[in-house]
CSV table of C-alpha atoms in Angstrom, one decimal:
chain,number,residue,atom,x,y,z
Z,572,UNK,CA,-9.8,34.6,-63.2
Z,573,UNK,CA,-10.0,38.3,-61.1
Z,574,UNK,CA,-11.3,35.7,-58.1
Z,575,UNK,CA,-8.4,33.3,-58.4
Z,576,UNK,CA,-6.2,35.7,-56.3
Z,577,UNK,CA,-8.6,36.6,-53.6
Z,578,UNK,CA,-9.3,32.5,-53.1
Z,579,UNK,CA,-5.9,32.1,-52.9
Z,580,UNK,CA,-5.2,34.6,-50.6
Z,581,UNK,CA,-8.2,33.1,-48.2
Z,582,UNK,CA,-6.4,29.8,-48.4
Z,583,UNK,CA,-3.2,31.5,-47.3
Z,584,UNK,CA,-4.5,33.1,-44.1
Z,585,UNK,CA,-7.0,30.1,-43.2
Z,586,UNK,CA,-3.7,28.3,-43.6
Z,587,UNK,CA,-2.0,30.6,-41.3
Z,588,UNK,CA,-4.8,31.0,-38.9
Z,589,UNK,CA,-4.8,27.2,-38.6
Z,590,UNK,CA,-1.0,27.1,-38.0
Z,591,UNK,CA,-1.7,29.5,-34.9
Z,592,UNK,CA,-4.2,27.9,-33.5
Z,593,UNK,CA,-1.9,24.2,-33.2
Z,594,UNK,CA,1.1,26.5,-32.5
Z,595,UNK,CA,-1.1,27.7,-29.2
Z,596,UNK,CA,-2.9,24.6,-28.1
Z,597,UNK,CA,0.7,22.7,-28.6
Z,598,UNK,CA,2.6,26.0,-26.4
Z,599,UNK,CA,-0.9,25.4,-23.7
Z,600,UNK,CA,-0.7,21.7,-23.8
Z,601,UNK,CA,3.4,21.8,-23.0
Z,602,UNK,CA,2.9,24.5,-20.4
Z,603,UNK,CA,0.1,22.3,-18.6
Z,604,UNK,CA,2.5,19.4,-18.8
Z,605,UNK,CA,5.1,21.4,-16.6
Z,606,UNK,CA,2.8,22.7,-14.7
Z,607,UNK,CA,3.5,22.2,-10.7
Z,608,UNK,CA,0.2,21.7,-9.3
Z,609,UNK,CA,0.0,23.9,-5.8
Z,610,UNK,CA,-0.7,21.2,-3.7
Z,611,UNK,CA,2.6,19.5,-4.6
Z,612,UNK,CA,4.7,20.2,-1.9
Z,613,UNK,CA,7.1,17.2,-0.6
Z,614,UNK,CA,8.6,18.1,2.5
Z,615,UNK,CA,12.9,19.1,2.3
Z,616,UNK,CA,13.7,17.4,5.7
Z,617,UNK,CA,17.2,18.5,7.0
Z,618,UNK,CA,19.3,15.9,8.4
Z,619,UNK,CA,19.3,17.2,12.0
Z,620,UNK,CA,15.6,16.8,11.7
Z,621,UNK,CA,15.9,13.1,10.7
Z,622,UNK,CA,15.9,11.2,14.1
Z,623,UNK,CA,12.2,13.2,15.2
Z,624,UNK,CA,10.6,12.1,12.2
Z,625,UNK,CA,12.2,8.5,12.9
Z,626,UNK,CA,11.1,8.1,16.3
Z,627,UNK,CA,7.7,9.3,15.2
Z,628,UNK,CA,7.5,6.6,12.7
Z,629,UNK,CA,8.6,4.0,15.1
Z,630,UNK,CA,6.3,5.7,17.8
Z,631,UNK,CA,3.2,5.0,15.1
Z,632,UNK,CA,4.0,1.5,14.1
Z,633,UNK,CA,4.7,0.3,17.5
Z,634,UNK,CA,1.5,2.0,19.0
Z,635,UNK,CA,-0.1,0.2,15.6
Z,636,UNK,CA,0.9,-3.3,16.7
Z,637,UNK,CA,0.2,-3.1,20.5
Z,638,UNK,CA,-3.7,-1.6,20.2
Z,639,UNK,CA,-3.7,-5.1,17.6
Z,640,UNK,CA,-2.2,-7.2,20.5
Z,641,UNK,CA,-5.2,-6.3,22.6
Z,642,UNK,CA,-7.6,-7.8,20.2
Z,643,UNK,CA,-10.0,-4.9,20.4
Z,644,UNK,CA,-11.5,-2.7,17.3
Z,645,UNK,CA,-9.7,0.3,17.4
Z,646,UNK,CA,-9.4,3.2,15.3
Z,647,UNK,CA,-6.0,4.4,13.8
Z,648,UNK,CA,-5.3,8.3,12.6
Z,649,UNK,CA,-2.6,8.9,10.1
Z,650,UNK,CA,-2.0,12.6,9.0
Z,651,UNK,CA,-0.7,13.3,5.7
Z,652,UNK,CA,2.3,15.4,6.8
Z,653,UNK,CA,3.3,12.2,8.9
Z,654,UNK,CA,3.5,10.1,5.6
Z,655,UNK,CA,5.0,12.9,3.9
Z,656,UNK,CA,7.7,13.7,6.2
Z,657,UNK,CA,8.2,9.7,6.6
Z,658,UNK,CA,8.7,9.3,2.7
Z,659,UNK,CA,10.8,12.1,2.7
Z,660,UNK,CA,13.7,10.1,4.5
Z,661,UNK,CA,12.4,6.6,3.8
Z,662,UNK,CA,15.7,5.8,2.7
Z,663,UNK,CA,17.2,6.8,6.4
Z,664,UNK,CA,14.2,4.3,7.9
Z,665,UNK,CA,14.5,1.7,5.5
Z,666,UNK,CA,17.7,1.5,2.7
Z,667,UNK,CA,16.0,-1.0,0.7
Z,668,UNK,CA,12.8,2.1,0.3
Z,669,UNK,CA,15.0,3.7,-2.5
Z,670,UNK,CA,14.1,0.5,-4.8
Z,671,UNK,CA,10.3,1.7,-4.3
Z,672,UNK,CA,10.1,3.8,-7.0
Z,673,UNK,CA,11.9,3.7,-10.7
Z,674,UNK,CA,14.7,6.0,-11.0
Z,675,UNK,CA,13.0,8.2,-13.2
Z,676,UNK,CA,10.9,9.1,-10.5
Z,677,UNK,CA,11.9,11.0,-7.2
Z,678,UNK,CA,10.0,13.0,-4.7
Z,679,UNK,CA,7.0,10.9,-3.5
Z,680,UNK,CA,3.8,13.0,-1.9
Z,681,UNK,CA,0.6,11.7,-0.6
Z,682,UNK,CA,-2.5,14.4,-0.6
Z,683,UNK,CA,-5.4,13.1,1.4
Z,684,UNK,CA,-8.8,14.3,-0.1
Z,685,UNK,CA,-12.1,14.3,1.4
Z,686,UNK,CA,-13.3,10.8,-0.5
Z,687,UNK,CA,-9.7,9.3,-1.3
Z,688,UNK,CA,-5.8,9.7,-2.2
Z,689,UNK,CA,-3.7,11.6,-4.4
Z,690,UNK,CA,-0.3,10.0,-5.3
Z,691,UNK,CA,2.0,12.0,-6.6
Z,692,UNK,CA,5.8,11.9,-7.8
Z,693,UNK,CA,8.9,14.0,-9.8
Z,694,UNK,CA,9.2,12.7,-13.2
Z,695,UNK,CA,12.2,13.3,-15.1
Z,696,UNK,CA,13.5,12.0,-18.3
Z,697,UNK,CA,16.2,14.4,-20.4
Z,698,UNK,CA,15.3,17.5,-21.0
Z,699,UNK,CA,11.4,16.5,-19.9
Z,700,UNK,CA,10.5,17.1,-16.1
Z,701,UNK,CA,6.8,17.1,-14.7
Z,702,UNK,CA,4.6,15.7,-11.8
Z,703,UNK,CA,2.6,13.0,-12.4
Z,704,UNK,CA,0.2,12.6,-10.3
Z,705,UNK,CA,-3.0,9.9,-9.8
Z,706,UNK,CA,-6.5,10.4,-7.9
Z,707,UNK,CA,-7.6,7.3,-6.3
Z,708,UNK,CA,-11.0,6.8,-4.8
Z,709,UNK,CA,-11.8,4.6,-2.4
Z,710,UNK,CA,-14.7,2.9,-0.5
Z,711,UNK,CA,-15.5,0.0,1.9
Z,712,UNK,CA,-17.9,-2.3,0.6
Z,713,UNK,CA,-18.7,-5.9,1.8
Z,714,UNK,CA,-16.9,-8.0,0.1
Z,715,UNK,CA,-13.5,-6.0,0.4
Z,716,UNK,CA,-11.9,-2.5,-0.7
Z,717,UNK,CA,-12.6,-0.5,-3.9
Z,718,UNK,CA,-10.6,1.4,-5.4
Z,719,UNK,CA,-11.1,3.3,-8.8
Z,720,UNK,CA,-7.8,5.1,-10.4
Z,721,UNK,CA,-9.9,8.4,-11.0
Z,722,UNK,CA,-7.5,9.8,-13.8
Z,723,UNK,CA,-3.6,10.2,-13.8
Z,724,UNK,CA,-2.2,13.9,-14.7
Z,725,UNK,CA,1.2,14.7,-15.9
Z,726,UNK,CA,1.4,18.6,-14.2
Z,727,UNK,CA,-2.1,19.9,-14.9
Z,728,UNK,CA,-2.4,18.1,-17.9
Z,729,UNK,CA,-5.2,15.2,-18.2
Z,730,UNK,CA,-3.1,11.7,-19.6
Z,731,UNK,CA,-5.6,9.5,-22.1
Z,732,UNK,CA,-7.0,6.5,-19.9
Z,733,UNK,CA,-6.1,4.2,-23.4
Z,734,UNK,CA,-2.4,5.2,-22.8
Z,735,UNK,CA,-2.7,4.3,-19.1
Z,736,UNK,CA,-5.0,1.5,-19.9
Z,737,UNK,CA,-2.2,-0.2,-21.8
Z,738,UNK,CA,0.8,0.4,-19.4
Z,739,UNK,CA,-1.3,-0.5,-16.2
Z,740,UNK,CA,-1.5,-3.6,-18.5
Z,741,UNK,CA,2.6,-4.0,-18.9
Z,742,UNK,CA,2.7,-4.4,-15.2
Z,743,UNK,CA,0.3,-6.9,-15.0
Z,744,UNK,CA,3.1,-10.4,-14.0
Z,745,UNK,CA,5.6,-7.7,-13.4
Z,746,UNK,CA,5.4,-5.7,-9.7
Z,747,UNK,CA,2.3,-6.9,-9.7
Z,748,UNK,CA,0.5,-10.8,-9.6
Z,749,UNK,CA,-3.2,-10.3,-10.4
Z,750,UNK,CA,-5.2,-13.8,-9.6
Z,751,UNK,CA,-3.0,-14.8,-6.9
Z,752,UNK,CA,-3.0,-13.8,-2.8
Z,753,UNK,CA,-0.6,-12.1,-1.4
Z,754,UNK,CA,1.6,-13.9,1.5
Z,755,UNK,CA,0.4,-10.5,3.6
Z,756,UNK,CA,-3.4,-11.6,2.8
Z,757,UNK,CA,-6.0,-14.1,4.8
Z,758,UNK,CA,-8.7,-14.8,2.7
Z,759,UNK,CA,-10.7,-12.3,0.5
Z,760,UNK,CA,-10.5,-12.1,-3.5
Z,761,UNK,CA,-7.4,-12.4,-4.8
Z,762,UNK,CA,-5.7,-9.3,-6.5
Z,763,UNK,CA,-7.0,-7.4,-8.6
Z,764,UNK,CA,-5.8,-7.1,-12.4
Z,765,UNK,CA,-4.0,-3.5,-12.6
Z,766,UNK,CA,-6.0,-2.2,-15.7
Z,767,UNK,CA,-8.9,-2.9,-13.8
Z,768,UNK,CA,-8.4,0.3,-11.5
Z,769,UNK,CA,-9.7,2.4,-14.0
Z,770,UNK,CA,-13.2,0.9,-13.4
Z,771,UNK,CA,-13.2,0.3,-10.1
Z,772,UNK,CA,-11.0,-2.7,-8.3
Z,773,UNK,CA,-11.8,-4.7,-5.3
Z,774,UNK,CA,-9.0,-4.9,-2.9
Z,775,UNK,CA,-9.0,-7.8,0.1
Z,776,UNK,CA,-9.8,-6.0,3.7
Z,777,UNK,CA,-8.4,-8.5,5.8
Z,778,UNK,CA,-4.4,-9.0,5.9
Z,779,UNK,CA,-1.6,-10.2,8.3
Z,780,UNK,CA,0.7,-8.0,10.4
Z,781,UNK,CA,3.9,-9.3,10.3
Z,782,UNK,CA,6.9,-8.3,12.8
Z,783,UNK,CA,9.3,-10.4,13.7
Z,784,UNK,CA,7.9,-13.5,15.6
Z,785,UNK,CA,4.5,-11.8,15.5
Z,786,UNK,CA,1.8,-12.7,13.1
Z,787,UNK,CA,-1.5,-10.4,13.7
Z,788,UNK,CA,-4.5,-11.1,11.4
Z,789,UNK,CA,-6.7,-8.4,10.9
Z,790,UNK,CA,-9.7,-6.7,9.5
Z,791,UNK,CA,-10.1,-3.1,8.1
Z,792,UNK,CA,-13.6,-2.0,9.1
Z,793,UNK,CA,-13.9,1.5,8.1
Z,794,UNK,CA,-11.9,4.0,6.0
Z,795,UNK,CA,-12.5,8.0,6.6
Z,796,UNK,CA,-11.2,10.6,4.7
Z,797,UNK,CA,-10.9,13.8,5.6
Z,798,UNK,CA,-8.7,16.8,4.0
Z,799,UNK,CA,-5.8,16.2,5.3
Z,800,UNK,CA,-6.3,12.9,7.6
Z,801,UNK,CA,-7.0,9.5,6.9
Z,802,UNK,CA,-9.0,7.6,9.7
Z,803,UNK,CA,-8.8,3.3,9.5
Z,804,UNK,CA,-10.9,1.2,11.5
Z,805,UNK,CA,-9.1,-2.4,13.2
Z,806,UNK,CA,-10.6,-5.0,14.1
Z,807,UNK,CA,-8.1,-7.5,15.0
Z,808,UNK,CA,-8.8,-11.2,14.5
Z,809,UNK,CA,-8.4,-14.5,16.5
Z,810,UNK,CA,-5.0,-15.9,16.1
């Protein structure tokens, strides 16, 4: 019976020593949720600033179309300030931009790593804020574009690839049509079911510029990535 007590009182503090150890992986996990990764950094554009970083848009997408118009490969460089800085007032290029994203989510960034993307965006719901955040990597191969969805973060926090799995699946018919083309696409496979990024997706690599009266097909050759800069290889096709 004299041991009775002294079990008891081992229970108690394995007990409590338990209870610690949730309390401070549950305070970790919450505080890696919040987290603001460094590299999230969306530009705050002022308004007299607006019309450069419009003209510089229009400046790219014209000089875009006319290097297509001469039916020559080309290559195309694209920084990752410039999409920044162009996401940051999409709504002052385009009105109907502020549809792109659900309301939930605000602040857009693009990071350009040395084999891919990072996507990145302010989500806030209540009380709950964070940035999630998703790696892509991509390649060209010869039958079209992969792309693998290399693991989605919510601040510094790693989300389960089940959970993303099975909402990747919800969009599936939604935003998205896998098994059909898109009207922007000649030839290639059709699109690519959505939960099938997290294995590795192939994309078409020849699309359709469409402006106006113009219809440009063309062909993406080669992708480079380097920290910072993303470098895409034209080559435009017969019309």
């Amino acid at each position: 019976m004299a041991g009775r007590p002294s079990r008891l009182k081992w229970v108690r503090w394995a007990l409590l020593g338990v209870g610690l150890v949730v309390l401070v992986a549950g305070v970790t996990c919450w505080l890696m949720f919040q987290h603001i990764p460094g590299w999230y950094r969306p530009p705050a554009i002022a308004p007299a600033h607006h019309q450069r970083i419009r003209n510089d848009w229009a400046g790219s997408r014209d000089s875009l179309q006319q290097a297509m118009l001469r039916e020559r490969p080309f290559e195309f460089t694209i920084t990752q300030d410039q999409l920044n800085s162009w996401l940051a007032i999409r709504e002052a290029i385009w009105q109907l931009s502020r549809e792109w994203l659900p309301p939930a989510l605000s602040e857009p960034f693009i990071l350009i790593e040395k084999d891919g993307l990072r996507l990145a965006a302010t989500y806030r719901s209540g009380s709950i804020r964070t940035v999630l955040s998703a790696r892509l990597r991509t390649k060209l191969q010869a039958d079209g574009i992969w792309v693998r969805l290399d693991g989605l973060d919510g601040g510094s926090l790693g989300i389960p690839d089940s959970w993303v799995r099975e909402r990747l699946t919800l969009m599936n018919g939604r935003a998205w049509s896998p098994g059909k083309k898109s009207r922007f696409q000649l030839g290639g496979p059709p699109l690519p079911s959505l939960p099938g990024l997290l294995d590795g997706a192939v994309f078409p690599a020849t699309w359709v510029w469409k402006e106006s009266e113009l219809a440009l097909p063309f062909q993406i050759t080669g992708l480079r990535f380097e920290p910072g800069v993303l470098v895409i290889s034209f080559r435009p096709l017969p019309r």
